[in-house]
Coordinates of C-alpha atoms in Angstrom, one line a residue:
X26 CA 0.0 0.0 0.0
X27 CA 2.7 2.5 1.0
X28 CA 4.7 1.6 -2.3
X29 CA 1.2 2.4 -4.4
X30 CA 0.6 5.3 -2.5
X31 CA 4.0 6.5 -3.4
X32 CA 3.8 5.9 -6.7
X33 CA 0.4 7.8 -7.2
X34 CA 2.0 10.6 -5.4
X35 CA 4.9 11.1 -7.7
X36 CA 2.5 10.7 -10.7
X37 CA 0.5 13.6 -9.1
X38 CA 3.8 15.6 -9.0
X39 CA 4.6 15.0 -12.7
X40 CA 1.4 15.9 -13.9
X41 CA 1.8 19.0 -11.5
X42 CA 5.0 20.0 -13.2
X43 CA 3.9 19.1 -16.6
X44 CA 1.3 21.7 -16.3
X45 CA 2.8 23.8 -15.0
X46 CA 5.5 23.9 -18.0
X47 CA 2.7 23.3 -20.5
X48 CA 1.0 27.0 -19.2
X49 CA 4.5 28.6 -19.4
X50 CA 5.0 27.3 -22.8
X51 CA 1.5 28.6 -23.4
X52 CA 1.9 31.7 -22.6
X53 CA 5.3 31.9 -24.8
X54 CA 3.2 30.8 -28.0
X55 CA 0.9 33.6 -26.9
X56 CA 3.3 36.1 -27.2
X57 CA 5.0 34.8 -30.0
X58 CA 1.6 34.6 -32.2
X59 CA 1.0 38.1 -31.2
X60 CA 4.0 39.1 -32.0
X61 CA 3.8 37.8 -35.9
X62 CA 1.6 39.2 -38.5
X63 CA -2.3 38.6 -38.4
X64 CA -4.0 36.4 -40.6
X65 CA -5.8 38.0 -43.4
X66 CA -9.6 38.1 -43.1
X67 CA -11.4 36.2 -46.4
X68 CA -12.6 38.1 -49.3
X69 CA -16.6 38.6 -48.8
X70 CA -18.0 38.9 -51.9
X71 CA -20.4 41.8 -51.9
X72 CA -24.3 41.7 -52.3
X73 CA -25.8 43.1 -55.7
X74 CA -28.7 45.5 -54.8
X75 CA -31.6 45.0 -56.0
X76 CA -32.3 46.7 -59.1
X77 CA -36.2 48.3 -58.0
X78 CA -38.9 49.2 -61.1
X79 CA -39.1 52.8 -62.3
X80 CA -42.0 54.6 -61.1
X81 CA -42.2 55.3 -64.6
X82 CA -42.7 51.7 -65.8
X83 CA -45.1 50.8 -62.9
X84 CA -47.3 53.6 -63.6
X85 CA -47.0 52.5 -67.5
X86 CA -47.8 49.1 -66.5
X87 CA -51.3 50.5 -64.3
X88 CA -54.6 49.9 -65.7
X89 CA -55.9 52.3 -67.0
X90 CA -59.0 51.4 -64.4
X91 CA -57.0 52.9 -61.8
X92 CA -56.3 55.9 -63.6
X93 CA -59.8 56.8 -64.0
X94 CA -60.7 56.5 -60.6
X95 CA -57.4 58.8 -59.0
X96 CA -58.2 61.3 -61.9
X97 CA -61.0 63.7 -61.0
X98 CA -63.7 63.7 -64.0
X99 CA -62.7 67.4 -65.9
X100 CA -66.4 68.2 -66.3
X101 CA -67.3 67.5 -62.8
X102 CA -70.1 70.4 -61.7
X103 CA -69.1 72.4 -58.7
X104 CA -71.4 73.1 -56.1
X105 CA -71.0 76.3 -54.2
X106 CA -72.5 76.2 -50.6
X107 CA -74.1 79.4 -49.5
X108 CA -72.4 82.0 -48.0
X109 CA -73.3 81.5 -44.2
X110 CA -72.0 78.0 -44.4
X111 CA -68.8 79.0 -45.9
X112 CA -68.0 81.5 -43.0
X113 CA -69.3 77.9 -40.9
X114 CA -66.9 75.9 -42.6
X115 CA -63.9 78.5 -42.8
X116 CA -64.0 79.3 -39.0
X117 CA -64.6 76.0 -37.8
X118 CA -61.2 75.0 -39.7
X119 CA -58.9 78.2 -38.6
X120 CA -55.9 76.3 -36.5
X121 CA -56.7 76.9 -32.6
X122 CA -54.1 78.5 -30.5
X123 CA -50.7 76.0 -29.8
X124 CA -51.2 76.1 -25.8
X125 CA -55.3 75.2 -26.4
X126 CA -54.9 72.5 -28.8
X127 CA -52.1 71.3 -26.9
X128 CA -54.7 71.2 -23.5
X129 CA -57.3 69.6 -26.0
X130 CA -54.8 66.9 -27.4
X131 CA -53.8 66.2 -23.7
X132 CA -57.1 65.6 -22.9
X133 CA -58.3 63.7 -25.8
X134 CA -55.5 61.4 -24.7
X135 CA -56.6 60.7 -21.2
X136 CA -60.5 60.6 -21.9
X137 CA -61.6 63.0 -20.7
X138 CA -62.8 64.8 -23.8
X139 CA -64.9 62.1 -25.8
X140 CA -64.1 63.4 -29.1
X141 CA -63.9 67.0 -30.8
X142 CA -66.5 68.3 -32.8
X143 CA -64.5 68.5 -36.2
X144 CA -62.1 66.0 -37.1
X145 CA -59.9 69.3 -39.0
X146 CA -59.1 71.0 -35.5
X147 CA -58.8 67.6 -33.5
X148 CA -55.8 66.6 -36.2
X149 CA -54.3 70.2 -36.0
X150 CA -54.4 69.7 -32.2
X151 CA -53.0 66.4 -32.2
X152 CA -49.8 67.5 -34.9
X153 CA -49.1 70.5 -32.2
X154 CA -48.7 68.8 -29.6
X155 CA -46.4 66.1 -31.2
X156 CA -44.2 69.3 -32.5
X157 CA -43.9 70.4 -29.0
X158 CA -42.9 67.2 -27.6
X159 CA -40.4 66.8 -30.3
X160 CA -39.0 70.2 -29.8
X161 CA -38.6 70.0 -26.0
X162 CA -37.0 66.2 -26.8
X163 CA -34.5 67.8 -28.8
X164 CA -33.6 70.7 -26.3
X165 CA -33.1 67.9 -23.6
X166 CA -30.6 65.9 -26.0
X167 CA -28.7 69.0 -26.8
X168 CA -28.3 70.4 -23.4
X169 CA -26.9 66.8 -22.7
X170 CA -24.3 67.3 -25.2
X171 CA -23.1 70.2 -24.3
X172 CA -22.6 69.0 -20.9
X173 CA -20.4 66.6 -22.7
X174 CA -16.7 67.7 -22.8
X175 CA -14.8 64.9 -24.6
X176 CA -14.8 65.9 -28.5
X177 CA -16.2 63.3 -30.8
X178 CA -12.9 62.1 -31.9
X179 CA -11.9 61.1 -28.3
X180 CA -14.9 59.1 -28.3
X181 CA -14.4 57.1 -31.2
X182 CA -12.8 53.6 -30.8
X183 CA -9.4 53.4 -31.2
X184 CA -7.5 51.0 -33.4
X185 CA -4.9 48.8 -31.4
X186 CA -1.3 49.6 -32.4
X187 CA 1.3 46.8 -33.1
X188 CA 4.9 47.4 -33.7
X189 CA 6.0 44.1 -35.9
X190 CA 9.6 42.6 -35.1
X191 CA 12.0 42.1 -37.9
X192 CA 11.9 38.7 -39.7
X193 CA 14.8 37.0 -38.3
X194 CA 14.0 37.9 -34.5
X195 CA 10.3 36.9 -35.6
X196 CA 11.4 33.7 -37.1
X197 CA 13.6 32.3 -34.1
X198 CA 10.8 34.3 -31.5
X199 CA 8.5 31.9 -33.4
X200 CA 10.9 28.7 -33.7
X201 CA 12.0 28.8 -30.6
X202 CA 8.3 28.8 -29.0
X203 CA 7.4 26.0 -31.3
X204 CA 9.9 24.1 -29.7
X205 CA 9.3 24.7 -26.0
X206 CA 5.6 24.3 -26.7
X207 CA 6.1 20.7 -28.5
X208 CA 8.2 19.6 -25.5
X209 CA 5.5 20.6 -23.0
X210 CA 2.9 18.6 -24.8
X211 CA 5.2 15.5 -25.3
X212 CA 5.8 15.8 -21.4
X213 CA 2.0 16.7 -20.7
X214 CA 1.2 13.1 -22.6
X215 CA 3.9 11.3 -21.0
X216 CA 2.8 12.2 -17.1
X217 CA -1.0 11.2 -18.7
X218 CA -2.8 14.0 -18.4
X219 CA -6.2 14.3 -19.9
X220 CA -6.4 14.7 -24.0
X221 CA -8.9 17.6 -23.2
X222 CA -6.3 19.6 -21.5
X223 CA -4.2 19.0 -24.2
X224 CA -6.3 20.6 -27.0
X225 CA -5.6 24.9 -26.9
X226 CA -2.1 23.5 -26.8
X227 CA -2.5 21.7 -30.0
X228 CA -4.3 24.5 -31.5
X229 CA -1.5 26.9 -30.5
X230 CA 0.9 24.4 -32.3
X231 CA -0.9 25.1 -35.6
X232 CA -1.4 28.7 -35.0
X233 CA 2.5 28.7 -34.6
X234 CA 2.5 26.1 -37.8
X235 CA 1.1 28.9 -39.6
X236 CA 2.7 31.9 -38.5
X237 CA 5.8 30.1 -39.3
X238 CA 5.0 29.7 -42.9
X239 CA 3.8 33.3 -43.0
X240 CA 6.8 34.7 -42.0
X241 CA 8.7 32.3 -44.0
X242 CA 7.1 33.7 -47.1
X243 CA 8.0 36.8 -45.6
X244 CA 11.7 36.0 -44.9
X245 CA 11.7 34.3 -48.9
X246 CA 10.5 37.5 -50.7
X247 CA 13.1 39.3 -49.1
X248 CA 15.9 37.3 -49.9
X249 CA 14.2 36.7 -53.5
X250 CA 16.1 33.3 -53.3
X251 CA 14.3 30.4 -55.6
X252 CA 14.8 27.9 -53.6
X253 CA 13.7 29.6 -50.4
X254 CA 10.8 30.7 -52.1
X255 CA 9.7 27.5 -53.8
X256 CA 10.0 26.0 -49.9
X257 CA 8.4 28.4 -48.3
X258 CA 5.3 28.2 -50.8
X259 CA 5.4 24.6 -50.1
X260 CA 5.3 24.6 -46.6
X261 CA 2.6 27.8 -46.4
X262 CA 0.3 25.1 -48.6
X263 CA 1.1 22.7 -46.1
X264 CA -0.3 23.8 -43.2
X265 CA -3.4 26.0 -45.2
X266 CA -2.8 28.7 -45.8
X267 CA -5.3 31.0 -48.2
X268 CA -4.0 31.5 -52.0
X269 CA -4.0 34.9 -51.4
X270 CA -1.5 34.7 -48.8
X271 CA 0.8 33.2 -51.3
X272 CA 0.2 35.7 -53.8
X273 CA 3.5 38.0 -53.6
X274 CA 5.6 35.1 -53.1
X275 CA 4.5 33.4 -56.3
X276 CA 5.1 36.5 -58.2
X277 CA 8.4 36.6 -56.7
X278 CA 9.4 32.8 -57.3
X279 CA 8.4 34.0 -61.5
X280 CA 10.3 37.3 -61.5
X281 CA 13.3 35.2 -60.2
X282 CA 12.9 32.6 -62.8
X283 CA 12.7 35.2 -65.2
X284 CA 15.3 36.2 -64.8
X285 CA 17.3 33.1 -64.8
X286 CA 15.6 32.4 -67.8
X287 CA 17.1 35.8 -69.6
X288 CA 20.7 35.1 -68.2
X289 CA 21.0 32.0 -70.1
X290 CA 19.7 33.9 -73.2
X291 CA 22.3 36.3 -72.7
X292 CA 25.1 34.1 -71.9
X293 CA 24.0 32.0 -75.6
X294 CA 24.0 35.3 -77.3
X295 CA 27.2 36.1 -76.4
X296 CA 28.5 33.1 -77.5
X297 CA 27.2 33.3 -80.2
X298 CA 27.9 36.7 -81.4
X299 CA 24.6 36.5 -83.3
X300 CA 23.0 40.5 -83.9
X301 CA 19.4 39.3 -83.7
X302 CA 20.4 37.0 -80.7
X303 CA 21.4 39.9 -78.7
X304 CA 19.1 42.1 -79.4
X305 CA 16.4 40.0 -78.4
X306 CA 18.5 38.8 -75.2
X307 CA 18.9 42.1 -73.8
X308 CA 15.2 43.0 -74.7
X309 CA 14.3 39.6 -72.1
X310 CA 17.3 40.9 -69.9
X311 CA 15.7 44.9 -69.2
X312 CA 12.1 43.4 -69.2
X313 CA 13.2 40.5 -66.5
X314 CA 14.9 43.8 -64.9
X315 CA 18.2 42.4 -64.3
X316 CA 21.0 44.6 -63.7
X317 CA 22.1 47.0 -66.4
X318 CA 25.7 47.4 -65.5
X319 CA 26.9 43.8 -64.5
X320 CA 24.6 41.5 -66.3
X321 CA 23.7 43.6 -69.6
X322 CA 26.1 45.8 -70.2
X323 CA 28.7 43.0 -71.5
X324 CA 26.0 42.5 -73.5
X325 CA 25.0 45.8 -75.2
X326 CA 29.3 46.4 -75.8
X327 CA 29.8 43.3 -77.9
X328 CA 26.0 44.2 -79.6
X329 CA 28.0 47.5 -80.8
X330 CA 31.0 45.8 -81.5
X331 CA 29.8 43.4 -83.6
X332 CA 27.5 46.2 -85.1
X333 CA 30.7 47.7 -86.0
X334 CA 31.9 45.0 -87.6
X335 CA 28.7 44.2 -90.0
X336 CA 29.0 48.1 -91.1
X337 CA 32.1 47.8 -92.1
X338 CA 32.6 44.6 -93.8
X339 CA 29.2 45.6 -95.9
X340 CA 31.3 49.2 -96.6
X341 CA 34.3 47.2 -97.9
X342 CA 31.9 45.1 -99.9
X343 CA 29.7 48.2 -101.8
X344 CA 33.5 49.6 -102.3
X345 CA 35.0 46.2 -103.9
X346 CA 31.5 45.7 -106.1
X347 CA 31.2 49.7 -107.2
X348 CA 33.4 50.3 -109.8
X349 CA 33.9 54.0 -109.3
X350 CA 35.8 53.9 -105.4
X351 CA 39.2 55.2 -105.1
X352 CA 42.1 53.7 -103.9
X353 CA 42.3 56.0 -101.1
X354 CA 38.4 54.8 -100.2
X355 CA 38.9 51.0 -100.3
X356 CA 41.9 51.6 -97.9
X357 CA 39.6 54.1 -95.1
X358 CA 37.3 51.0 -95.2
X359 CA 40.1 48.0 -95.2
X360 CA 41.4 49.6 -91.9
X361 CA 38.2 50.0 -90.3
X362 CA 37.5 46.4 -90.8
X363 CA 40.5 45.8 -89.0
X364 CA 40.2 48.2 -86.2
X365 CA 36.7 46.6 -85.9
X366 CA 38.1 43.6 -85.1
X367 CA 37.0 41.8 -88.4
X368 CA 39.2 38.8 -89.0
X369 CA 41.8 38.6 -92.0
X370 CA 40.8 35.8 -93.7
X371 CA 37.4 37.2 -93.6
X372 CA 39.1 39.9 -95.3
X373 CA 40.8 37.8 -97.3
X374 CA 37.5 36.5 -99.0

């Protein structure tokens, strides 16, 4: 009993400890993730409005039913009313004063007036007193803000600054959590502690997972390195990424092999001493954007020097064929074939 007893007492203690390392490790993934870049939040396609009918159309598409009966008939006959009930009618519907049909609207509301005797002045008294109301609501709401002394930009939520690390001290902040955190677990498994404790530490091993790749993406554009970036893509697609995320580091990976695809025109071009083959090389070579000193400017001096050489073999040529050049002609253009660099027996020919 004692030896079990002892034995389920140091199991305690390793579980203990490996908890204990597991939240430190934790927390150092924690700090790590928030240290690297965010992930980026998935395009969401926008809704099309809806597209309503024109009034125009709908009142087009009316019957013409309904037309008829809004449209008063033109040759209706009009009825005056004698005079004494016009004066009726025209004082009964003259507004009341604001503070009476304010008192009459008041006491419509609580019953104790039945109904008004024209449905004209119990509206008018009704609309007052709904202006009033609003009016005194809005007084209340502004004296309220100007008891407010905090300006409506100090109001406004404020955006959470982050200061990103470089990308090596990211990229070993990163490793070197993703190591600690991976020995925790291992340890956590070994002194048998529950799976379900074991799961935020998991998902933090794929959070780091995936900041790694991010920030190796990161790190590979930089050092626009085809290899690097060819890994890093690989690994970014490894562990899920979004396409998007891979974006600049694919058009990276295809300017680099651009450009190793225009320094071996350029290095065959210059072996060959071929006009049209340099030409078109260094074309490849400025839209690849290499370098224009080191990498084309060999290039573009022996295009001119072997320019210089066509002109003036073909000068030497026109001279030999025409039979009016001078002596003194034929000679210019013999030694500018040879300062050219044009060889003898080519002369010779």
């Amino acid at each position: 009993d004692m030896e079990e007893a002892r034995t389920l007492l140091q199991a305690q203690k390793r579980k203990k400890a490996a908890r204990e390392r597991l939240t430190e490790a934790m927390e150092s993934a924690r700090l790590a993730l928030a240290a690297a870049p965010a992930a980026p939040e998935p395009v969401v396609p926008e809704a099309q409005p809806e597209v309503e009918p024109d009034s125009a159309m709908a009142d087009a598409e009316a019957p013409p039913e309904a037309v008829a009966e809004v449209t008063p008939a033109a040759d209706a006959p009009t009825v005056d009313a004698p005079a004494g009930e016009a004066a009726d009618a025209s004082a009964a519907d003259a507004p009341a004063p604001a503070g009476e049909a304010q008192e009459e609207a008041q006491e419509v509301e609580e019953g104790e007036i039945p109904s008004l005797p024209d449905n004209a002045a119990r509206d008018e008294a009704m609309e007052t007193a709904s202006q009033s109301e609003t009016a005194s609501t809005g007084k209340k709401r502004k004296a309220e803000a100007d008891d407010t002394d905090a300006p409506i930009e100090e109001t406004a939520p404020k955006l959470a600054k982050t200061d990103t690390l470089p990308i090596e001290q990211l990229s070993a902040m990163l490793s070197d959590a993703q190591k600690a955190l991976a020995a925790a677990v291992a340890e956590a498994e070994e002194a048998g502690l529950p799976a379900e404790e074991l799961l935020d530490a998991k998902a933090q091993q794929e959070d780091l997972r995936r900041a790694m790749a991010r920030n190796g993406l990161a790190e590979a554009v930089v050092a626009r390195t085809i290899l690097l970036l060819e890994a890093a893509i690989a690994q970014a697609r490894e562990v899920g990424l979004q396409e998007a995320e891979l974006a600049e580091a694919q058009a990276t990976l295809a300017a680099e092999q651009r450009k190793v695809v225009a320094r071996d025109l350029l290095s065959l071009a210059c072996d060959a001493k071929d006009i049209p083959a340099l030409e078109s090389a260094i074309e490849e070579a400025e839209a690849a954007g290499l370098s224009e000193p080191d990498e084309i400017g060999p290039a573009r001096v022996l295009l001119a020097a072997e320019q210089r050489k066509a002109k003036a073999k073909q000068t030497l040529t026109e001279l030999g064929e025409a039979d009016t050049a001078s002596s003194a002609e034929f000679e210019a253009a013999l030694q500018e074939c040879l300062a050219a660099g044009v060889p003898e027996e080519q002369l010779a020919e």
